[in-house]
Coordinates of C-alpha atoms and ligand atoms in Angstrom, one line a residue:
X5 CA 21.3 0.7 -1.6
X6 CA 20.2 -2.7 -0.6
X7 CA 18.8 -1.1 3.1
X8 CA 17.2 1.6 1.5
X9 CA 15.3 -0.6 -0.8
X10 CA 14.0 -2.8 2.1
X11 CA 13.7 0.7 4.0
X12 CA 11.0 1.4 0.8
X13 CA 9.4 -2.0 1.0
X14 CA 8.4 -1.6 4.2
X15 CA 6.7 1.2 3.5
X16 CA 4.8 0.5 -0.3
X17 CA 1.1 0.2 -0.3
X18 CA 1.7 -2.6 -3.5
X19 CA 1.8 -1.6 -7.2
X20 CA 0.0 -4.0 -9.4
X21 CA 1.4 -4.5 -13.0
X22 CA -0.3 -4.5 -15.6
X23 CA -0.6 -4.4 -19.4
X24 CA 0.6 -1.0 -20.4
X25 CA -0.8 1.1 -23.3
X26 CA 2.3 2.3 -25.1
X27 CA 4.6 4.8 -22.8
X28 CA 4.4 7.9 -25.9
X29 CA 0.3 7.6 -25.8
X30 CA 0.2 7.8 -21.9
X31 CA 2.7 10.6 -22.0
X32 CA -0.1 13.1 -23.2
X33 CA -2.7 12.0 -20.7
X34 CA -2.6 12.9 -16.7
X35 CA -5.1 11.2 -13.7
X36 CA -7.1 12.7 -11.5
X37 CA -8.2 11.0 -8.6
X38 CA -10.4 12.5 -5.7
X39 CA -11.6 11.0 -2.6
X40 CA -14.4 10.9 -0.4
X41 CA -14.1 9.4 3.0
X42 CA -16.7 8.0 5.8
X43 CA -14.6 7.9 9.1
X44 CA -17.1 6.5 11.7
X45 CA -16.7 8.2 15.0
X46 CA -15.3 6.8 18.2
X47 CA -18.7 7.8 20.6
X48 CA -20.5 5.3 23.0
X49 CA -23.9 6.1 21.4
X50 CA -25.3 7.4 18.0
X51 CA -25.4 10.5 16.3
X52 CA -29.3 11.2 17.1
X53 CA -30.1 8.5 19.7
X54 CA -28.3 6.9 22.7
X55 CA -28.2 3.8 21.8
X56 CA -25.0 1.8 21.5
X57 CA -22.1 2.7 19.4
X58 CA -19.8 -0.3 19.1
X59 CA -18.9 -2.8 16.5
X60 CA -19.8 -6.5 16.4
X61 CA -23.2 -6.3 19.1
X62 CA -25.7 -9.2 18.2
X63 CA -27.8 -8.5 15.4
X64 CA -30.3 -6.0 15.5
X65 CA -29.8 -5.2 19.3
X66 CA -29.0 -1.6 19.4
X67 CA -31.3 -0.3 17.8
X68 CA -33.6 2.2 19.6
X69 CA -37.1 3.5 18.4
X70 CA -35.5 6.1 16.5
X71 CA -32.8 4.1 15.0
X72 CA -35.8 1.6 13.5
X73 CA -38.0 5.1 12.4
X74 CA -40.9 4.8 14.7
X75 CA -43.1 7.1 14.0
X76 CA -43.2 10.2 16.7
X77 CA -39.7 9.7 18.0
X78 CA -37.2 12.4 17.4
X79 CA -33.3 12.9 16.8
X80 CA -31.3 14.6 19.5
X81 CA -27.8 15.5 18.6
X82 CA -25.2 13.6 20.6
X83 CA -22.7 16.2 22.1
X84 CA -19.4 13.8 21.6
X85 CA -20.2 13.5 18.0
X86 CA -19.9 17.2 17.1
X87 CA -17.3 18.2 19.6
X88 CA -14.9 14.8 17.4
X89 CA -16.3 16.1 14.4
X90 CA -14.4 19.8 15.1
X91 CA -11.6 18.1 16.9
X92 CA -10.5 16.0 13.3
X93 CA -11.2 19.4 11.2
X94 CA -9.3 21.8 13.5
X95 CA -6.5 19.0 12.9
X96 CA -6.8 19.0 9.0
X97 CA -7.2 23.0 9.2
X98 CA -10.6 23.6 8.3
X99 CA -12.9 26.6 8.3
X100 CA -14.9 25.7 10.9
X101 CA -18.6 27.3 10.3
X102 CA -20.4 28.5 13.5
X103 CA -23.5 27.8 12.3
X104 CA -23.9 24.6 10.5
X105 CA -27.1 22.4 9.2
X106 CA -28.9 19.4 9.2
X107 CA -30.7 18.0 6.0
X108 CA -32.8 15.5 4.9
X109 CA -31.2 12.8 1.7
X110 CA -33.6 10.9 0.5
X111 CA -33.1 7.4 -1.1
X112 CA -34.8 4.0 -1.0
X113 CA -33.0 1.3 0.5
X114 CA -34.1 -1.6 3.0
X115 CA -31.3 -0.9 5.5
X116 CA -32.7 2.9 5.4
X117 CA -36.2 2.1 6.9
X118 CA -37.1 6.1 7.0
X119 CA -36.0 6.2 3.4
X120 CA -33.7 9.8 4.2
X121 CA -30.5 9.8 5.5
X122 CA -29.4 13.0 8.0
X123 CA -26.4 14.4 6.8
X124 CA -25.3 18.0 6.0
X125 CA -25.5 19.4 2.6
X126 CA -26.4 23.5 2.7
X127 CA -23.9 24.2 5.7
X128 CA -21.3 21.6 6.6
X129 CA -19.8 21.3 10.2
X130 CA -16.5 22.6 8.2
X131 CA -14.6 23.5 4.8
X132 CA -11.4 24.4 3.2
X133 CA -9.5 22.5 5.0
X134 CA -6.0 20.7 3.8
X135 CA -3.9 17.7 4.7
X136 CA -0.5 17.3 3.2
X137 CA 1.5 14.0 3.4
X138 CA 4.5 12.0 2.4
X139 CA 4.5 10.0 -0.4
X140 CA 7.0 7.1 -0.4
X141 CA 7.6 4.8 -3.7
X142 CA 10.4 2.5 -3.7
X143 CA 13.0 3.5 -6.6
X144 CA 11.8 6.9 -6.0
X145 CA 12.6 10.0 -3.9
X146 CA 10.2 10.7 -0.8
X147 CA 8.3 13.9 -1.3
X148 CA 5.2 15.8 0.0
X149 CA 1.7 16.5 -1.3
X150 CA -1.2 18.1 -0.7
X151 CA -4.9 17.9 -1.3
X152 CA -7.3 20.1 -0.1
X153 CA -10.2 19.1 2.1
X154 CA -13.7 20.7 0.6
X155 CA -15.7 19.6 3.5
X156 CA -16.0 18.0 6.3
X157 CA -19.8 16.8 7.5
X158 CA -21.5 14.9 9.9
X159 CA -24.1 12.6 8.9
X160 CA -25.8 9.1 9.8
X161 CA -24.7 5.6 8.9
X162 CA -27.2 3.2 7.5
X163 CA -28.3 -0.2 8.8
X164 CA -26.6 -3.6 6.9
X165 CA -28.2 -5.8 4.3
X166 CA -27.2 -9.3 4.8
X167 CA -28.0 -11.3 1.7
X168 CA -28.7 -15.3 2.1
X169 CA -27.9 -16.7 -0.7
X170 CA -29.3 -20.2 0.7
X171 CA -32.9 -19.1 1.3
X172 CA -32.7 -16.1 -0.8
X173 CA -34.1 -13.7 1.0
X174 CA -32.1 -10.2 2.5
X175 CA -32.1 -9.8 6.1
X176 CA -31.5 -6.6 7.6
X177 CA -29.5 -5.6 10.9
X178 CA -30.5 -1.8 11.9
X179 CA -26.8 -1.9 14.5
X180 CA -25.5 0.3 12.2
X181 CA -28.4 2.6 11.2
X182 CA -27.7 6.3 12.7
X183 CA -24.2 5.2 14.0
X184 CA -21.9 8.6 13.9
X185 CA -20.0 9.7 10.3
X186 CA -18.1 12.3 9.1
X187 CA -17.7 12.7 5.6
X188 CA -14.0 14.1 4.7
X189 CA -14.9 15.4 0.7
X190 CA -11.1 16.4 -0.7
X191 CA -10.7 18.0 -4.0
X192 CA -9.1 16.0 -7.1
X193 CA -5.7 17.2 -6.1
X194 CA -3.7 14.0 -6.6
X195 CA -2.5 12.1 -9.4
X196 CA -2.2 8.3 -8.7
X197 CA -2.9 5.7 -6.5
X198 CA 0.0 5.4 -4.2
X199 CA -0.1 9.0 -3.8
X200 CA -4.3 8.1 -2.4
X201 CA -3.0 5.1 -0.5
X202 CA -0.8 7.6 1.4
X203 CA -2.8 10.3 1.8
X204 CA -5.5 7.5 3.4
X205 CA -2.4 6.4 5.4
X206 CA -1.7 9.7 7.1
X207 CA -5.6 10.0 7.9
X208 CA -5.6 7.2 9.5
X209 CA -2.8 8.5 11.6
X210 CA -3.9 11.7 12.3
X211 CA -7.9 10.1 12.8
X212 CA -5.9 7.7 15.8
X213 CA -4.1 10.1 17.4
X214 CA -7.1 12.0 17.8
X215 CA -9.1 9.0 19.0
X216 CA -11.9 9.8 16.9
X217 CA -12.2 7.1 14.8
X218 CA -10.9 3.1 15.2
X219 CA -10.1 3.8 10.9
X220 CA -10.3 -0.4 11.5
X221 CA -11.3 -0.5 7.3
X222 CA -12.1 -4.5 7.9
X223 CA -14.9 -3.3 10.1
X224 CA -16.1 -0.9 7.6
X225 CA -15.0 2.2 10.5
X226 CA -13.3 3.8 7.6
X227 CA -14.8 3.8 4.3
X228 CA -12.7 5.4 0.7
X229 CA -14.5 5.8 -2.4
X230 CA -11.9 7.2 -5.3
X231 CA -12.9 9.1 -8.4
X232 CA -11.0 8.4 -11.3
X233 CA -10.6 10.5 -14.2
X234 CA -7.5 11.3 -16.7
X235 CA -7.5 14.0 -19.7
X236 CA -5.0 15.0 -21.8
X237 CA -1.7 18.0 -20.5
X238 CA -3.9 21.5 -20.8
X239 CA -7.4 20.2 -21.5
X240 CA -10.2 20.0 -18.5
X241 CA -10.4 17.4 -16.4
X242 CA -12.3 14.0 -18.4
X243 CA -15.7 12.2 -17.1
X244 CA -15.0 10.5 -14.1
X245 CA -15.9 7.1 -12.6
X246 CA -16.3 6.3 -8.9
X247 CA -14.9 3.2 -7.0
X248 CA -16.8 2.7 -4.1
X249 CA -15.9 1.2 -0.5
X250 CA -12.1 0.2 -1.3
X251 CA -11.6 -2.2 1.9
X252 CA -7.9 -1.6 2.7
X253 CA -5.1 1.0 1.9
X254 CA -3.1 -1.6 -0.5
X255 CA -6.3 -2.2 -2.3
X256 CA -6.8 2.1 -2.5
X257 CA -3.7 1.7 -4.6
X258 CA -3.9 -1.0 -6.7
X259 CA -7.6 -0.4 -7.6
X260 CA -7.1 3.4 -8.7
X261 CA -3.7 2.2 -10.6
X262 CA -5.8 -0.3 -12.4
X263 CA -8.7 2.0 -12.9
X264 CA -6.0 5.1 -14.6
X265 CA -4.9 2.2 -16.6
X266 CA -8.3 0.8 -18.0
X267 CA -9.0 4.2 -18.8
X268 CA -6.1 5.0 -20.9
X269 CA -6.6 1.4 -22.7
X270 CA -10.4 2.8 -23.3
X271 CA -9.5 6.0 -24.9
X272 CA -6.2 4.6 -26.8
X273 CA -8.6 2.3 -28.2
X274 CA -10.8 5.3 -29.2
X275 CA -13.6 4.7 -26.4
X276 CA -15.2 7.1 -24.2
X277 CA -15.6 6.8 -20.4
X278 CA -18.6 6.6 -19.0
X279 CA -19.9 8.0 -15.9
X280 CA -20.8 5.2 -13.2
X281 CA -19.9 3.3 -10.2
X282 CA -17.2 0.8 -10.2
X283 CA -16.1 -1.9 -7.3
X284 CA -12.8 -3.1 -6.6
X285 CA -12.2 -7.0 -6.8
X286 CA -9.3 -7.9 -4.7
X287 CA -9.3 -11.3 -5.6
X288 CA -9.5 -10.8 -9.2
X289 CA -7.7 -7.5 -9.3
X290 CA -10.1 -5.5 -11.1
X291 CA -12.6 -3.1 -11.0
X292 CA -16.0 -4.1 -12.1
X293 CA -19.2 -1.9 -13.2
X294 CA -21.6 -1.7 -10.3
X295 CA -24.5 1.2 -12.0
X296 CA -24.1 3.7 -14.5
X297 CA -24.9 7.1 -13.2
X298 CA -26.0 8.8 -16.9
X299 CA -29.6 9.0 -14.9
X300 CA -28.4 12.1 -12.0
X301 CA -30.2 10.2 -9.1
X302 CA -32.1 13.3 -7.4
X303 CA -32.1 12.9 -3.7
X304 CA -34.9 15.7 -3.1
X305 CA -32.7 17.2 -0.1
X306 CA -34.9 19.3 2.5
X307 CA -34.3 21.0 5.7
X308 CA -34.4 18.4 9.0
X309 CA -37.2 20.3 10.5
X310 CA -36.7 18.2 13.9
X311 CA -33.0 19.7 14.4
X312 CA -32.5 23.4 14.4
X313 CA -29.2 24.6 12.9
X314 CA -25.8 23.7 14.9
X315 CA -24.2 27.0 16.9
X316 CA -20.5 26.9 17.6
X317 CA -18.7 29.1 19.6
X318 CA -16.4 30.7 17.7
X319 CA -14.6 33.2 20.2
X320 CA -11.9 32.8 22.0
X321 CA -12.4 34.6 25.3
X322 CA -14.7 33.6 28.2
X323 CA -18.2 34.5 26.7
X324 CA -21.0 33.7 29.4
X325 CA -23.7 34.4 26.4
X326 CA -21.9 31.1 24.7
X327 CA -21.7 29.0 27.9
X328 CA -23.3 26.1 26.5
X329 CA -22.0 26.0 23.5
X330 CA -18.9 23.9 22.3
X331 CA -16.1 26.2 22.2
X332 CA -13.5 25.5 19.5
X333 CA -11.0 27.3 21.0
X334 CA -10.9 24.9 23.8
X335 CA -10.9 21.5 21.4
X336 CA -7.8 23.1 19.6
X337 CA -6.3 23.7 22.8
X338 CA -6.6 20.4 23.6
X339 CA -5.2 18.4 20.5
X340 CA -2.6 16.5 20.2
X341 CA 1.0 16.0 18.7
X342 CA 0.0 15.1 14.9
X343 CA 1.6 12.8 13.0
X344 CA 4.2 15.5 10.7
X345 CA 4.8 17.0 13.8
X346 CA 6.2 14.1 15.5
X347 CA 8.1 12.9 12.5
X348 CA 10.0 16.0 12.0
X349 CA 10.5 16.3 16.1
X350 CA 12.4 12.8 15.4
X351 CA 14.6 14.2 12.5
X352 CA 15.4 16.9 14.4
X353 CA 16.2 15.4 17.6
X354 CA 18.0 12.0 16.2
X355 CA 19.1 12.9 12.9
X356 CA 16.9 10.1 11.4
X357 CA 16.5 10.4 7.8
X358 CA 12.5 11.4 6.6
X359 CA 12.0 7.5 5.5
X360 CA 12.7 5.9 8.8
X361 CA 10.6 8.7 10.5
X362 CA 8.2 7.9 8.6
X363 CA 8.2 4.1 9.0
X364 CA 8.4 4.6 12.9
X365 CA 5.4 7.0 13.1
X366 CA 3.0 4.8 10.5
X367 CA 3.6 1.9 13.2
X368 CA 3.2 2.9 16.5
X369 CA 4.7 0.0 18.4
X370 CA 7.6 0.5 16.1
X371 CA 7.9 4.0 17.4
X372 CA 7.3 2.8 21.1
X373 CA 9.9 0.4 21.0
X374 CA 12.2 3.5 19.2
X375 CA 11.7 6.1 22.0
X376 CA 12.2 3.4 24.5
X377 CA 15.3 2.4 24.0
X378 CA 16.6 5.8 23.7
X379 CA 15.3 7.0 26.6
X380 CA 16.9 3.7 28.7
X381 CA 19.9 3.7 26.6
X382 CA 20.8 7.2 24.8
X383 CA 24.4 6.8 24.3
X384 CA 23.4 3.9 21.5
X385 CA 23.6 5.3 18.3
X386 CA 19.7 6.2 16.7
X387 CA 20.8 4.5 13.7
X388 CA 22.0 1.6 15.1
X389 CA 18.6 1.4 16.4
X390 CA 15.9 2.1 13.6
X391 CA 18.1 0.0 11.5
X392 CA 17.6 -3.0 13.7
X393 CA 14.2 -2.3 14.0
X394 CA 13.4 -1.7 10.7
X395 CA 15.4 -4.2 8.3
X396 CA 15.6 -6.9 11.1
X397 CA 12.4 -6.7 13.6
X398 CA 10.1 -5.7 10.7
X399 CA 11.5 -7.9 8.3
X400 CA 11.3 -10.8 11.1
X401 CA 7.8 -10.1 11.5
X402 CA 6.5 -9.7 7.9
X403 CA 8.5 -13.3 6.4
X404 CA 6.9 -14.8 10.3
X405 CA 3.8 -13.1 8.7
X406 CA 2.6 -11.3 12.4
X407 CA 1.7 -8.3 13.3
X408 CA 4.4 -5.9 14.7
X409 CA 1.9 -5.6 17.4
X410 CA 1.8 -9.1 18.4
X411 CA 6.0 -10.0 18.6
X412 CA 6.1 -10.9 22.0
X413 CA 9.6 -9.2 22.1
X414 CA 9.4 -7.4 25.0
X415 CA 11.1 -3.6 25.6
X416 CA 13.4 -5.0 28.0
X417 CA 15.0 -7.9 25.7
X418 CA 15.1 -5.4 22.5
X419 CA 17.7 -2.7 25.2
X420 CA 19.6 -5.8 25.8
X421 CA 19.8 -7.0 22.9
X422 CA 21.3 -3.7 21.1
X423 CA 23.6 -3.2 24.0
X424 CA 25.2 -6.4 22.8
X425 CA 24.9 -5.2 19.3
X426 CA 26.2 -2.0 20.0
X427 CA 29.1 -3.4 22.9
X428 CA 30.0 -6.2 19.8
X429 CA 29.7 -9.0 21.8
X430 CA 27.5 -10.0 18.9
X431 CA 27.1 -9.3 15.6
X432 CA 24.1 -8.8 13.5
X433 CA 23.5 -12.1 12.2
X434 CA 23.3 -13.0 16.3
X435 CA 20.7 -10.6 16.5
X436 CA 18.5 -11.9 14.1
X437 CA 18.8 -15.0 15.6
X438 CA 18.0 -13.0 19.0
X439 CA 14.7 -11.7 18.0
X440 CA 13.3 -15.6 16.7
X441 CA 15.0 -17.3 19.9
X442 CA 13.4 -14.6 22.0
X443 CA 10.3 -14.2 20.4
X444 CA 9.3 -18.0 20.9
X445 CA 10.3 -17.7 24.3
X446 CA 10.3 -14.2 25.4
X447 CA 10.8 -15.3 29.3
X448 CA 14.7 -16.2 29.0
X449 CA 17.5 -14.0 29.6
X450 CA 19.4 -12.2 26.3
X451 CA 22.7 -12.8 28.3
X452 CA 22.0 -16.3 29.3
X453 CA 21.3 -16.9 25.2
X454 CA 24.3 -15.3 24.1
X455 CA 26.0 -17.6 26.1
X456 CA 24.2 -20.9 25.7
X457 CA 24.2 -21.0 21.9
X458 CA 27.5 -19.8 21.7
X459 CA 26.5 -16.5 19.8
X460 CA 29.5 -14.6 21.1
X461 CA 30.9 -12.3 18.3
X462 CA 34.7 -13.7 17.5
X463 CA 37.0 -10.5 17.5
X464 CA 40.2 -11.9 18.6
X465 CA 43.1 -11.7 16.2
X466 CA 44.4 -15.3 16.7
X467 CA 41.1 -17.1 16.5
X468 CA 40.4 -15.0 12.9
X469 CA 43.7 -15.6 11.6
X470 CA 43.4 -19.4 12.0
X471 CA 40.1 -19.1 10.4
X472 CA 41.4 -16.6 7.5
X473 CA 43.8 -19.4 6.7
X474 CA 41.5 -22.2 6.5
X475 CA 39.1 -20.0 4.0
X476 CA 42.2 -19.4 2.3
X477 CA 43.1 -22.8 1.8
X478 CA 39.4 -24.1 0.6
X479 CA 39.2 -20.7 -2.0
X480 CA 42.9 -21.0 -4.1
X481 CA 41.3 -19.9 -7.1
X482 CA 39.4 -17.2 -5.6
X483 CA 43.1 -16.1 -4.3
X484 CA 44.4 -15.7 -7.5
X485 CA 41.7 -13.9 -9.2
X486 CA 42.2 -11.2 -5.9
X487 CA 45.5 -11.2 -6.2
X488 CA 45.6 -10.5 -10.3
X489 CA 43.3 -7.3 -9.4
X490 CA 39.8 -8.8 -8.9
X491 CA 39.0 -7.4 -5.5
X492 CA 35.3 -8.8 -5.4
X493 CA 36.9 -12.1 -5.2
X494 CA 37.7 -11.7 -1.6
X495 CA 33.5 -11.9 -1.1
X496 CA 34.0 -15.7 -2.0
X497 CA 36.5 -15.9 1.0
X498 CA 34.7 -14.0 3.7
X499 CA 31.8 -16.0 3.0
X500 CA 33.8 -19.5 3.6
X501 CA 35.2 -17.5 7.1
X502 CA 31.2 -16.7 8.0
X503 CA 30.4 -20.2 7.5
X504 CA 33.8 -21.6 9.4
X505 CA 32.9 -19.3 12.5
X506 CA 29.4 -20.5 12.1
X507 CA 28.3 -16.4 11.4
X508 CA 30.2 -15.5 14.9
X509 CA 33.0 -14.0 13.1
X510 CA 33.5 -10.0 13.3
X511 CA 33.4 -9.4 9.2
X512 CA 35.3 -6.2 9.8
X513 CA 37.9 -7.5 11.4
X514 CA 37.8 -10.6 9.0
X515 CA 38.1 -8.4 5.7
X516 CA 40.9 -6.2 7.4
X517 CA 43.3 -9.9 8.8
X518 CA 42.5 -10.9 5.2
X519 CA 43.6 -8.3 3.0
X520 CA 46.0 -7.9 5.1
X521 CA 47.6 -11.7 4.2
X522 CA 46.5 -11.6 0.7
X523 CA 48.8 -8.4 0.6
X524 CA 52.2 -10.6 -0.3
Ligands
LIG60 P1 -20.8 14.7 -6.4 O1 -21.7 15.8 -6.1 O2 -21.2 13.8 -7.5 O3 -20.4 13.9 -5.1 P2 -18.4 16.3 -6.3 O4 -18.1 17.4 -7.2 O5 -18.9 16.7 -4.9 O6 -19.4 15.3 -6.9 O7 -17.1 15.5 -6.1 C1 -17.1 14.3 -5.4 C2 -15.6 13.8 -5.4 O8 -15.2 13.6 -6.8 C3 -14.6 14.7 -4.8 O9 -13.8 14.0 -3.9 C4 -13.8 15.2 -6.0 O10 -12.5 15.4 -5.6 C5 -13.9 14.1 -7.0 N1 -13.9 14.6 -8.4 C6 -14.6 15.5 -9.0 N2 -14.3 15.6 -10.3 C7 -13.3 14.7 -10.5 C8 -12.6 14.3 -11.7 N3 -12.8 14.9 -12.9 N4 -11.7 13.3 -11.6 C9 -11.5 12.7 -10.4 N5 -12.1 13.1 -9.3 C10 -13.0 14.0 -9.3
LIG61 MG1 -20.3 13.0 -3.2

């Protein structure tokens, strides 16, 4: 119980607690929650011009003529862009239209200097697609869900307002403006926040195996807005509002959870929702009004008339007509192992249960240092592994507060490790040690270790007996309560043997030798 409970912490997205409007009013209402999702693609140069494509370049120095809306220069559509674009819908199972559209969405903004944004609205690069994905709560069984994708679209970024507060004045950098997008549109399919979180989760996976987007959500690369709306068991779905640019997956969670909440204290209170834009406050834990949207903004969307329409090819045989176009067939050829596919290959092949597959695939050095060691060492057992991994390496990483990425453990020292584990020349408390020792100072030798801070595991009968009797001897009451029937007494004594061994002590043998002289 106790692993499987640190198994689920490792893997919760954070649930914020908060007031609760009384449990027989909520029962009659359900949440709604939709998302919309700006993935910015992985291309060296823009959507419409070929200037460059990567995060954190001096202010305002990629921007070409077209990116600043000169007047007379024209978008050309950037090859990579589109053929990523059908790459991430053929993974999430879209429709993908062979003839798709470019329009015009006008709205007047200073990082928008040709006051329209290109982005598709009549015919989308793709639709009907569908993603489905595990949802993990601790306390709770693992199951599936899936929301459907309505559309997938490409469309142009916008530049950055930088606001001095000092001088008061906004400064603009155009870096951004016509960097690559695709807009993911799913329909209001799920129910609450952690079930977003993990949905957002499992794009990001899929988005990184593909390459086609960094999804780093600190550098804005992957952008959630959530639409929030609950209405009561057989009614239509109530007025929604919209929280825009959540900046990490545990704040996706936490701000939908507190936006179903503040809704349901709204209506209990005999309120109405109103339609309008919210923002999440992660330092304050709540989401604040931004604009109302009572007024339907109208973005006066036209054809691009400097773009004709986007032709795919569609067929699958060799078609000399559609030479130049960007076959589909050939992208979904090309794709690779998703992440549900490699989770249930892992099940399959080492019996791991769905939550540690899970776990493994969401952090891919976790996973790396997985296969490795069962490829170098395949007679250990797999769950002598992920459990090592998960409730000691993970755990060691999270209370050292680094990245899993940057533990300087390296694959070598983690196979010899487990071969002690595994040989029981050590025990598991050895092991932890193991991982800090080695971590610090990842150049020295496991064996070496073992041996200079005497972390041998102590198996021998006569060294254990000698040690049983000394616990015995510091523990009489503890004796006699085991001995008149209360068998968790004998926790008291192990404990003293642990600490007399200095946590060298093989507890198996230490619970057999002493239940076996507390028998008389
Ligand atoms: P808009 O045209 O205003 O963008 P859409 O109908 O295209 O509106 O929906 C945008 C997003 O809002 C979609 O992700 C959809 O799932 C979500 N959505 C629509 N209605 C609701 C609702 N009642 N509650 C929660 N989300 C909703
Ligand atoms: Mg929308």
């Amino acid at each position: 119980m106790y692993k499987r409970i640190l198994l689920k912490k490792n893997l919760s997205w954070g649930f914020s607690s908060q007031k609760q409007t009384s449990k027989a009013f909520m029962h009659n209402w359900n949440s709604v929650v939709g998302l919309e999702v700006h993935a910015q693609l992985l291309t060296d140069s823009k959507l419409f011009s070929g200037s460059n494509n990567s995060f954190g370049t001096p202010l305002n120095s990629a921007v070409s003529y077209f990116d600043a809306s000169l007047p007379g220069t024209l978008p050309v559509l950037n090859r990579k862009c589109v053929e990523l674009g059908v790459k991430t819908a053929t993974a999430l199972n879209c429709r993908i239209n062979e003839i798709s559209m470019f329009d015009r969405k006008h709205y007047f903004y200073a990082d928008l200097p040709v006051g329209y944004q290109i982005t598709q609205q009549r015919a989308a690069l793709a639709n009907d697609g569908e993603l489905t994905f595990p949802v993990i709560i601790p306390g709770k069984k693992t199951y599936h869900k899936k929301a459907r994708l309505l559309q997938l679209q490409l469309e142009q970024d916008s530049g950055k307002s930088l606001h001095d507060e000092e001088l008061k004045r906004s400064l603009v950098d155009l870096n951004r403006a016509g960097a690559p997008l695709i807009e993911l549109v799913f329909a209001p399919d799920l129910e609450t926040g952690e079930e977003a979180a993990s949905l957002v989760k499992e794009l990001i996976l899929i988005l990184k195996c593909l390459q086609s987007c960094s999804c780093k959500m600190e550098e804005g690369a992957l952008r959630v807005d959530a639409n929030v709306s609950i209405h009561r068991s057989g009614e239509p779905f109530g007025v929604r509002t919209e929280i825009k640019n959540i900046g990490s997956v545990r704040s996706i969670s936490q701000a939908i959870t507190y936006e179903i909440q503040r809704q349901l204290d709204i209506v209990s209170k005999g309120g109405v929702i109103t339609n309008e834009t919210r923002a999440w406050d992660a330092a304050e834990r709540c989401t604040v009004a931004m604009r109302d949207k009572e007024v339907l903004q109208d973005y006066r969307f036209m054809p691009e008339p400097n773009l004709p329409p986007l032709r795919l090819n569609l067929t699958t045989t060799a078609d000399s007509l559609n030479e130049d176009l960007i076959s589909v067939a050939s992208i979904s050829k090309e794709l690779p192992e998703l992440p549900e596919d490699i989770r249930s290959n892992l099940v399959k092949k080492y019996q791991l249960n769905q939550d540690t597959a899970v776990i493994l695939v969401n952090e891919t050095r976790l996973l790396q240092y997985f296969l490795n060691v069962m490829e170098h060492l395949p007679n250990i057992p797999a769950k002598l592994v992920t459990n090592f991994l998960i409730n000691d390496l993970l755990t060691f990483c999270n209370k050292a507060n680094i990245d899993i990425e940057s533990c300087q453990l390296t694959y070598t020292l983690l196979e010899d490790i487990l071969t002690a584990l595994n040989a029981g020349t050590i025990n598991l408390q050895a092991g932890r040690q193991l991982i800090e020792i080695l971590h610090e100072d990842p150049t020295q030798n496991v064996q070496l270790v073992i041996k200079d801070r005497n972390l041998e595991q102590i198996t021998d009968d006569e060294t254990i007996e000698e040690l049983c009797r000394q616990a015995i001897e510091r523990h009489e009451q503890a004796v006699k309560q085991y001995k008149s029937g209360k068998k968790k007494a004998i926790f008291a004594i192990v404990g003293e043997v642990s600490k007399l061994s200095k946590q060298r002590a093989n507890m198996k043998v230490v619970v057999a030798c002493l239940e076996n002289m507390l028998k008389s």
